Short mmCIF file of C-alpha atoms and ligand atoms in Angstrom, two decimals:
data_model
loop_
_atom_site.label_atom_id
_atom_site.label_comp_id
_atom_site.label_asym_id
_atom_site.label_seq_id
_atom_site.Cartn_x
_atom_site.Cartn_y
_atom_site.Cartn_z
CA MET T 97 195.81 47.92 249.59
CA LYS T 98 192.43 50.12 250.62
CA THR T 99 190.06 50.87 247.25
CA GLY T 100 187.60 53.34 247.20
CA PHE T 101 187.17 56.76 248.78
CA ASN T 102 187.94 57.44 252.33
CA ALA T 103 184.69 58.11 253.67
CA LEU T 104 185.11 61.48 255.50
CA PHE T 105 182.63 61.69 258.58
CA ILE T 106 184.36 63.92 260.65
CA PRO T 107 182.85 67.35 261.77
CA GLY T 108 185.64 69.09 258.85
CA PRO T 109 187.25 68.93 257.31
CA THR T 110 184.25 68.07 255.63
CA ASN T 111 184.24 66.32 252.26
CA MET T 112 184.93 68.81 249.24
CA PRO T 113 182.59 69.33 246.32
CA PHE T 114 184.51 68.66 243.21
CA ARG T 115 183.26 71.72 241.72
CA VAL T 116 185.19 73.71 244.91
CA ARG T 117 188.03 71.57 244.04
CA GLN T 118 188.53 72.94 240.73
CA ALA T 119 187.89 76.05 241.02
CA MET T 120 191.16 75.81 242.49
CA ASP T 121 193.06 73.89 240.34
CA VAL T 122 194.64 76.87 238.97
CA ALA T 123 197.95 78.67 238.32
CA LEU T 124 199.01 80.39 241.04
CA GLU T 125 198.16 83.94 240.56
CA ASP T 126 199.73 87.90 241.13
CA MET T 127 197.49 89.10 244.28
CA ARG T 128 199.04 92.56 243.30
CA ALA T 129 197.38 92.66 239.77
CA PRO T 130 195.08 95.54 239.40
CA ASP T 131 192.12 93.04 238.43
CA PHE T 132 192.92 91.15 241.51
CA GLY T 133 190.04 93.39 243.43
CA ASP T 134 187.18 92.85 241.16
CA PHE T 135 187.85 89.17 241.84
CA THR T 136 187.65 89.46 245.84
CA LYS T 137 185.28 92.58 246.80
CA PRO T 138 182.42 90.49 245.64
CA ILE T 139 183.30 87.81 248.19
CA PHE T 140 183.37 89.98 250.78
CA GLU T 141 179.76 90.99 250.62
CA ASP T 142 178.90 87.62 249.62
CA THR T 143 180.16 85.85 252.38
CA LYS T 144 178.34 88.39 254.63
CA LYS T 145 175.34 86.87 253.58
CA VAL T 146 176.21 83.67 254.45
CA PHE T 147 176.31 84.70 258.10
CA ARG T 148 173.05 87.45 257.50
CA SER T 149 175.02 90.33 258.53
CA GLU T 150 173.86 93.73 256.43
CA THR T 151 176.05 96.27 258.32
CA GLY T 152 178.66 94.37 259.42
CA GLN T 153 182.26 93.76 257.62
CA VAL T 154 184.01 90.37 256.32
CA PHE T 155 187.72 89.26 257.22
CA ILE T 156 189.25 86.77 255.65
CA PHE T 157 192.94 85.51 257.26
CA PRO T 158 194.71 82.80 256.37
CA GLY T 159 194.87 80.45 259.23
CA SER T 160 191.85 78.51 261.00
CA GLY T 161 189.13 79.07 263.26
CA THR T 162 191.69 79.50 266.15
CA GLY T 163 192.84 82.11 264.18
CA GLY T 164 189.35 84.04 264.07
CA TRP T 165 189.17 83.85 267.72
CA GLU T 166 192.43 85.73 268.50
CA SER T 167 191.27 88.18 266.14
CA ALA T 168 188.07 88.51 267.60
CA ILE T 169 189.49 89.29 270.77
CA ALA T 170 193.00 91.21 270.42
CA ASN T 171 191.29 94.02 268.26
CA THR T 172 188.17 94.65 271.04
CA LEU T 173 189.64 93.66 274.02
CA SER T 174 192.64 95.36 276.30
CA PRO T 175 194.69 93.26 279.45
CA GLY T 176 192.46 92.56 282.39
CA ASP T 177 189.14 93.03 280.66
CA LYS T 178 186.39 91.22 282.19
CA VAL T 179 184.52 88.38 279.87
CA LEU T 180 181.70 86.47 280.63
CA MET T 181 181.91 82.39 278.77
CA SER T 182 180.77 78.80 279.47
CA ARG T 183 182.49 75.95 279.08
CA PHE T 184 180.86 72.72 277.83
CA GLY T 185 183.26 70.85 275.80
CA GLN T 186 186.28 71.26 274.25
CA PHE T 187 186.16 74.23 271.90
CA SER T 188 184.50 76.10 274.12
CA HIS T 189 187.26 75.06 276.88
CA LEU T 190 189.98 76.26 274.11
CA TRP T 191 188.61 80.00 273.99
CA VAL T 192 188.16 80.21 277.63
CA ASP T 193 191.93 79.29 277.61
CA MET T 194 192.92 81.55 275.28
CA CYS T 195 191.14 84.54 277.07
CA GLN T 196 193.17 83.22 280.09
CA ARG T 197 196.44 83.40 277.66
CA PHE T 198 195.57 87.12 276.12
CA GLY T 199 195.49 88.33 280.23
CA LEU T 200 191.33 88.54 280.44
CA ASP T 201 189.67 88.47 283.64
CA VAL T 202 187.14 85.42 282.69
CA GLN T 203 184.50 84.70 284.56
CA CYS T 204 183.71 80.82 283.27
CA ILE T 205 180.38 79.26 284.00
CA GLU T 206 181.21 75.35 284.13
CA VAL T 207 178.34 73.32 282.66
CA GLU T 208 178.01 69.84 282.03
CA TRP T 209 179.05 68.48 279.03
CA GLY T 210 176.21 67.68 276.86
CA LYS T 211 174.29 70.95 277.54
CA GLY T 212 175.33 74.33 276.25
CA VAL T 213 175.31 77.46 276.55
CA PRO T 214 173.75 78.77 280.54
CA LEU T 215 171.20 81.34 279.37
CA ASP T 216 169.97 82.32 282.83
CA ALA T 217 173.08 82.05 284.25
CA TYR T 218 174.36 84.37 281.87
CA GLU T 219 171.45 86.51 282.66
CA ALA T 220 171.95 86.92 286.02
CA ALA T 221 175.69 87.53 285.85
CA LEU T 222 174.91 90.41 282.90
CA LYS T 223 172.13 91.65 285.58
CA ALA T 224 174.57 91.45 288.48
CA ASP T 225 177.10 93.51 286.68
CA THR T 226 175.57 96.58 287.10
CA ARG T 227 178.94 98.90 286.87
CA HIS T 228 179.20 97.06 283.19
CA GLU T 229 182.61 95.52 283.60
CA ILE T 230 182.17 92.71 281.50
CA LYS T 231 183.13 93.96 277.74
CA ALA T 232 181.99 90.53 276.15
CA VAL T 233 180.10 87.54 276.28
CA PHE T 234 181.11 84.98 274.70
CA ALA T 235 178.92 81.71 273.33
CA CYS T 236 179.86 78.81 271.20
CA GLN T 237 177.24 78.00 269.24
CA ASN T 238 177.67 74.59 268.20
CA GLU T 239 180.18 72.81 270.52
CA THR T 240 181.75 70.46 267.93
CA ALA T 241 182.92 67.90 270.67
CA THR T 242 179.72 66.88 272.36
CA GLY T 243 177.31 67.84 269.08
CA VAL T 244 175.45 70.59 271.52
CA THR T 245 174.34 74.03 269.40
CA SER T 246 173.37 76.79 271.64
CA ASP T 247 170.88 79.43 271.87
CA ILE T 248 172.43 82.50 270.28
CA ALA T 249 169.15 84.79 269.90
CA GLY T 250 168.64 83.55 273.90
CA VAL T 251 171.95 85.28 274.43
CA ARG T 252 171.01 88.47 272.65
CA ARG T 253 167.86 88.50 275.00
CA ALA T 254 169.55 88.01 278.42
CA LEU T 255 172.10 90.58 277.01
CA ASP T 256 168.86 93.06 276.50
CA ALA T 257 166.74 91.89 279.58
CA ALA T 258 170.31 93.00 281.58
CA ARG T 259 170.73 96.45 279.26
CA HIS T 260 174.09 95.54 279.20
CA PRO T 261 176.05 96.95 276.72
CA ALA T 262 178.61 93.93 275.98
CA LEU T 263 180.05 92.38 272.93
CA LEU T 264 178.92 89.26 271.50
CA MET T 265 181.17 87.17 270.31
CA VAL T 266 180.12 83.65 268.70
CA ASP T 267 181.89 80.62 267.79
CA GLY T 268 180.36 79.73 264.67
CA VAL T 269 183.23 77.44 263.79
CA SER T 270 181.54 74.56 262.93
CA SER T 271 178.02 76.15 262.44
CA VAL T 272 177.93 78.96 260.29
CA GLY T 273 176.50 77.65 256.64
CA SER T 274 174.94 74.86 258.24
CA ILE T 275 173.12 75.84 261.23
CA ASP T 276 170.95 79.10 260.85
CA MET T 277 173.76 82.30 261.91
CA ARG T 278 171.56 85.79 261.98
CA MET T 279 174.17 88.13 263.24
CA GLU T 280 171.97 91.67 262.42
CA GLU T 281 168.99 90.02 264.06
CA TRP T 282 170.68 88.66 266.80
CA GLY T 283 173.49 91.20 267.60
CA VAL T 284 176.08 89.49 267.15
CA ASP T 285 179.13 91.31 267.26
CA VAL T 286 181.87 88.90 266.08
CA CYS T 287 181.28 85.70 264.46
CA VAL T 288 184.06 83.15 263.89
CA SER T 289 184.28 80.64 261.36
CA GLY T 290 186.99 78.82 259.28
CA SER T 291 187.08 77.86 256.03
CA GLN T 292 186.95 73.57 256.00
CA LYS T 293 183.35 72.92 257.63
CA GLY T 294 180.00 75.00 256.62
CA PHE T 295 182.36 76.61 253.72
CA MET T 296 183.32 73.23 252.65
CA LEU T 297 186.69 74.15 251.80
CA PRO T 298 190.06 72.99 252.88
CA THR T 299 191.67 74.41 255.99
CA GLY T 300 193.19 77.81 256.15
CA LEU T 301 191.02 81.03 256.37
CA ALA T 302 189.26 81.83 259.49
CA ILE T 303 186.60 83.60 258.04
CA ILE T 304 185.19 86.26 260.86
CA CYS T 305 182.19 88.80 260.53
CA VAL T 306 182.31 91.71 262.65
CA SER T 307 179.73 94.68 263.56
CA GLN T 308 180.12 98.02 263.24
CA LYS T 309 180.05 98.07 267.20
CA ALA T 310 183.03 95.46 267.42
CA LEU T 311 184.67 97.07 264.92
CA ALA T 312 184.79 100.68 266.90
CA MET T 313 186.47 98.95 269.93
CA GLN T 314 189.64 98.84 267.69
CA SER T 315 190.62 102.41 269.10
CA SER T 316 190.39 101.92 272.67
CA ALA T 317 190.97 97.98 272.37
CA ARG T 318 195.09 97.79 274.11
CA LEU T 319 196.04 93.80 273.20
CA PRO T 320 198.57 93.92 270.62
CA ARG T 321 197.74 92.69 267.45
CA THR T 322 199.92 92.48 263.97
CA PHE T 323 198.94 89.68 261.90
CA PHE T 324 194.93 89.82 262.95
CA SER T 325 194.69 93.17 262.87
CA TRP T 326 191.30 94.23 261.59
CA GLU T 327 192.54 97.93 260.78
CA ASP T 328 195.37 96.85 258.50
CA MET T 329 193.46 94.03 257.26
CA SER T 330 190.09 97.14 256.06
CA LYS T 331 192.85 99.52 254.56
CA LEU T 332 194.18 97.26 251.94
CA ASN T 333 190.88 95.07 251.71
CA ALA T 334 188.94 98.66 250.86
CA ASP T 335 190.46 98.15 247.14
CA GLY T 336 190.35 94.36 247.16
CA TYR T 337 193.63 93.78 248.83
CA PHE T 338 195.44 92.32 251.63
CA PRO T 339 198.32 93.34 253.82
CA TYR T 340 200.04 90.41 253.14
CA THR T 341 200.09 87.48 251.05
CA PRO T 342 196.24 85.78 250.49
CA ALA T 343 195.13 82.26 250.37
CA THR T 344 194.43 83.17 246.72
CA THR T 345 193.55 79.56 245.88
CA LEU T 346 191.51 78.96 248.73
CA LEU T 347 189.90 81.89 247.95
CA ARG T 348 189.35 80.65 244.25
CA GLY T 349 187.36 77.78 246.18
CA LEU T 350 185.65 80.43 248.96
CA ARG T 351 183.91 81.98 245.36
CA ALA T 352 183.23 78.52 244.21
CA SER T 353 181.36 77.27 247.92
CA LEU T 354 179.44 80.91 247.64
CA ASP T 355 178.14 80.20 244.46
CA MET T 356 177.03 76.67 245.38
CA ILE T 357 175.28 78.11 249.01
CA PHE T 358 172.96 80.62 247.06
CA GLU T 359 172.44 78.41 243.77
CA GLU T 360 170.73 75.61 246.65
CA GLY T 361 169.66 78.64 248.50
CA LEU T 362 170.94 79.15 252.46
CA ASP T 363 167.70 78.35 253.72
CA ASN T 364 167.66 75.24 251.94
CA VAL T 365 171.20 74.40 253.27
CA ILE T 366 170.35 74.98 256.88
CA ALA T 367 167.30 72.87 256.11
CA ARG T 368 169.14 70.14 254.16
CA HIS T 369 171.07 70.18 257.19
CA HIS T 370 168.31 69.65 259.65
CA HIS T 371 167.07 67.18 257.55
CA LEU T 372 170.21 64.77 257.59
CA ALA T 373 171.15 65.04 261.02
CA GLU T 374 167.42 64.33 261.87
CA GLY T 375 167.96 60.71 260.20
CA VAL T 376 171.17 60.08 262.14
CA ARG T 377 169.37 60.72 265.33
CA ARG T 378 166.40 58.30 264.34
CA GLY T 379 169.38 55.83 263.47
CA VAL T 380 171.25 56.31 267.10
CA LEU T 381 168.12 56.92 269.10
CA ASP T 382 165.91 54.46 267.39
CA GLY T 383 167.71 52.19 265.66
CA TRP T 384 170.95 51.19 267.64
CA LYS T 385 168.78 52.29 270.61
CA LEU T 386 172.30 54.37 272.13
CA ASP T 387 172.16 57.74 273.35
CA LEU T 388 173.66 61.15 272.25
CA CYS T 389 176.17 63.23 274.24
CA ALA T 390 173.56 65.94 274.11
CA ARG T 391 171.42 65.56 276.89
CA GLY T 392 168.20 66.89 274.96
CA PRO T 393 166.47 67.25 271.85
CA GLU T 394 166.84 71.47 273.01
CA TRP T 395 170.72 70.83 272.32
CA TYR T 396 171.30 68.60 269.17
CA SER T 397 173.47 69.73 266.60
CA ASP T 398 172.72 69.51 263.26
CA THR T 399 176.22 69.23 262.20
CA VAL T 400 177.38 66.64 264.29
CA SER T 401 176.59 64.88 266.63
CA ALA T 402 178.05 62.84 269.63
CA ILE T 403 177.06 58.97 269.84
CA LEU T 404 177.50 57.29 273.75
CA VAL T 405 178.65 53.75 273.47
CA PRO T 406 177.90 51.53 276.21
CA GLU T 407 179.71 51.92 279.65
CA GLU T 408 181.82 48.83 279.06
CA ALA T 409 183.08 49.54 275.17
CA ASP T 410 186.06 52.44 274.26
CA ALA T 411 184.87 54.50 271.40
CA ARG T 412 188.55 54.70 269.94
CA GLN T 413 188.06 50.99 269.20
CA VAL T 414 185.08 51.52 266.74
CA ILE T 415 186.78 54.46 265.35
CA ALA T 416 190.43 52.46 264.67
CA ARG T 417 188.20 49.52 263.47
CA ALA T 418 185.79 51.97 260.85
CA TYR T 419 188.61 53.49 259.52
CA GLU T 420 191.35 50.31 259.14
CA ARG T 421 188.23 48.14 258.01
CA TYR T 422 185.85 50.22 256.12
CA ASN T 423 187.99 52.99 255.29
CA LEU T 424 185.50 54.90 257.23
CA SER T 425 186.52 57.82 259.47
CA LEU T 426 184.32 59.01 262.63
CA GLY T 427 185.24 61.86 264.67
CA THR T 428 187.30 60.76 267.92
CA GLY T 429 185.74 61.63 271.40
CA LEU T 430 188.23 64.96 272.81
CA ALA T 431 189.18 65.74 276.28
CA LYS T 432 186.61 64.42 278.77
CA VAL T 433 184.42 62.19 276.30
CA MET T 434 187.58 60.29 275.13
CA GLY T 435 186.65 56.72 274.62
CA ARG T 436 182.82 57.42 275.47
CA VAL T 437 181.57 58.91 272.26
CA PHE T 438 182.41 58.45 268.10
CA ARG T 439 181.45 61.30 266.32
CA ILE T 440 179.70 61.65 263.04
CA GLY T 441 179.62 64.60 260.84
CA HIS T 442 177.00 65.65 258.60
CA LEU T 443 177.66 69.24 257.40
CA GLY T 444 178.65 70.14 254.16
CA TRP T 445 178.45 69.00 250.96
CA LEU T 446 176.35 65.44 251.73
CA ASN T 447 173.36 63.87 250.75
CA GLU T 448 170.96 61.15 252.60
CA VAL T 449 173.03 58.02 251.04
CA MET T 450 176.02 59.88 251.28
CA VAL T 451 175.73 60.41 255.14
CA ALA T 452 173.69 56.36 255.50
CA GLN T 453 177.49 55.21 254.44
CA ALA T 454 178.58 56.90 257.84
CA LEU T 455 175.60 54.42 259.61
CA ALA T 456 176.61 51.47 257.93
CA GLY T 457 180.17 51.85 258.82
CA ALA T 458 179.65 52.76 262.25
CA GLU T 459 177.44 49.73 262.62
CA MET T 460 179.48 47.31 261.08
CA ALA T 461 182.63 48.80 263.20
CA MET T 462 180.81 48.26 266.18
CA ARG T 463 179.52 44.66 265.95
CA ASP T 464 183.07 44.44 265.15
CA CYS T 465 184.09 46.11 268.36
CA GLY T 466 181.31 43.54 270.24
CA ILE T 467 178.49 46.60 270.47
CA MET T 468 175.99 44.50 269.44
CA VAL T 469 173.11 47.03 267.73
CA GLU T 470 170.86 45.19 265.40
CA PRO T 471 172.34 45.05 262.32
CA GLY T 472 171.15 47.19 259.71
CA SER T 473 168.96 49.30 262.55
CA GLY T 474 170.71 52.25 262.38
CA VAL T 475 170.67 52.69 258.45
CA GLY T 476 167.20 51.62 258.65
CA ALA T 477 166.02 54.07 260.86
CA ALA T 478 167.49 56.98 259.00
CA THR T 479 166.09 55.88 255.52
CA GLU T 480 162.92 55.39 256.53
CA TYR T 481 162.84 58.69 258.13
CA TRP T 482 164.45 60.37 255.14
CA ARG T 483 162.68 58.76 252.96
CA THR T 484 158.76 59.66 254.11
CA ALA T 485 159.90 63.41 256.19
CA THR T 486 157.32 65.54 254.50
CA GLY T 487 158.29 68.89 253.69
CA ASN T 488 162.10 68.42 253.21
CA THR T 489 163.86 70.36 251.11
CA MET T 490 165.49 67.55 249.41
CA ALA T 491 162.66 65.83 248.37
CA GLN T 492 161.79 69.48 246.64
CA ALA T 493 164.41 69.51 244.82
CA ALA T 494 163.90 66.23 243.74
CA GLU T 495 160.25 66.64 242.46
C1 LIG N 739 183.75 75.19 267.73
C2 LIG N 739 184.87 75.29 267.29
N1 LIG N 739 185.34 76.21 267.69
C3 LIG N 739 186.80 76.32 266.86
C4 LIG N 739 187.61 75.29 266.27
C5 LIG N 739 189.16 75.45 266.39
O1 LIG N 739 188.70 75.67 264.47
P1 LIG N 739 190.50 75.71 263.83
O2 LIG N 739 190.38 74.09 264.23
O3 LIG N 739 189.94 75.72 262.45
O4 LIG N 739 191.52 76.51 264.42
C6 LIG N 739 187.38 74.25 265.68
C7 LIG N 739 187.77 73.04 265.27
O5 LIG N 739 187.18 71.83 264.75
C8 LIG N 739 185.89 73.86 266.38
O6 LIG N 739 184.76 72.87 265.85
#
């Protein structure tokens, strides 16, 4: 029998704060009660703050991030519409696949896995599109499969440099609430997220934020939509209700999670994620002397690190060993990088000592599998960084 907690270090679902769990330990409730809107309406407004949107609108669907993707497409586009995308990991691939299944005309730029959204290529494609046939530009802010973060402000600059009116659609599933997302400032039109990552909840909600420009696209968009219709949702949301049964328990959890994010301060949450991620990177690069899948610091993700194992090793064995022997869940390598990487998710409700568990467990599992990293080297490099890093919000909060 395994004792103790399963140390959950996959990049979502993440470990859930006790406060969020307790907030959901409630009786099921009447979603048409006269006072239900008093509870839900502030949630829409507060969720918007996490996306740093002032003029946008939040939609909360029962579902997951994938449903959010579908909602973004179906409410704004028509069959045959041209869209500009890039593929550099399993999640950017799946969004491309979805657009193709919706019958969109996808112009997809292939990028080496380990890099992210190709800004120059985007700008060139947009400048070349003088007739403005491209209706939407897609960008995966944080490619969870490879631990790569892309520059969304840069995508906005590319659009502006080309004076192109296309919508900017962003996958923020593993970044919103953990890595900076500035919808208003960066002119993001749809940003998609899910409940089980930065929002620290169980899976079960697609959480998206939509600009007025994207909302206006509904009148011309001819793709069919029912469950994910913004129009149906908006009508009922105006009074705090939903067109079908909402996930009331998860909304109770979301209320607690938003309260926690604002009590810590969104800027501090983002800074904490950077601080924890930087320690993990010290552990991997300086301690273990291994490489990250991300091809350079400009791509490093503050929510997930994909760690390349030596050529002769199989990362799947490390992941299995970590789980079976040490009760540690690491993220597996997906598709092209299966067997080549294991991933440490470092997002959500975490502190330094918690993240040190993942490094310690991975270190033991690697050595058990013949990857002879120096014992204690990853933990040592990370903890020395965490202990001495100046100006980090975790140290400030404790003093
Ligand atoms: C970047 C990214 N996009 C989309 C998804 C799909 O989200 P979900 O699994 O919640 O449907 C994920 C899931 O991990 C993801 O990491």
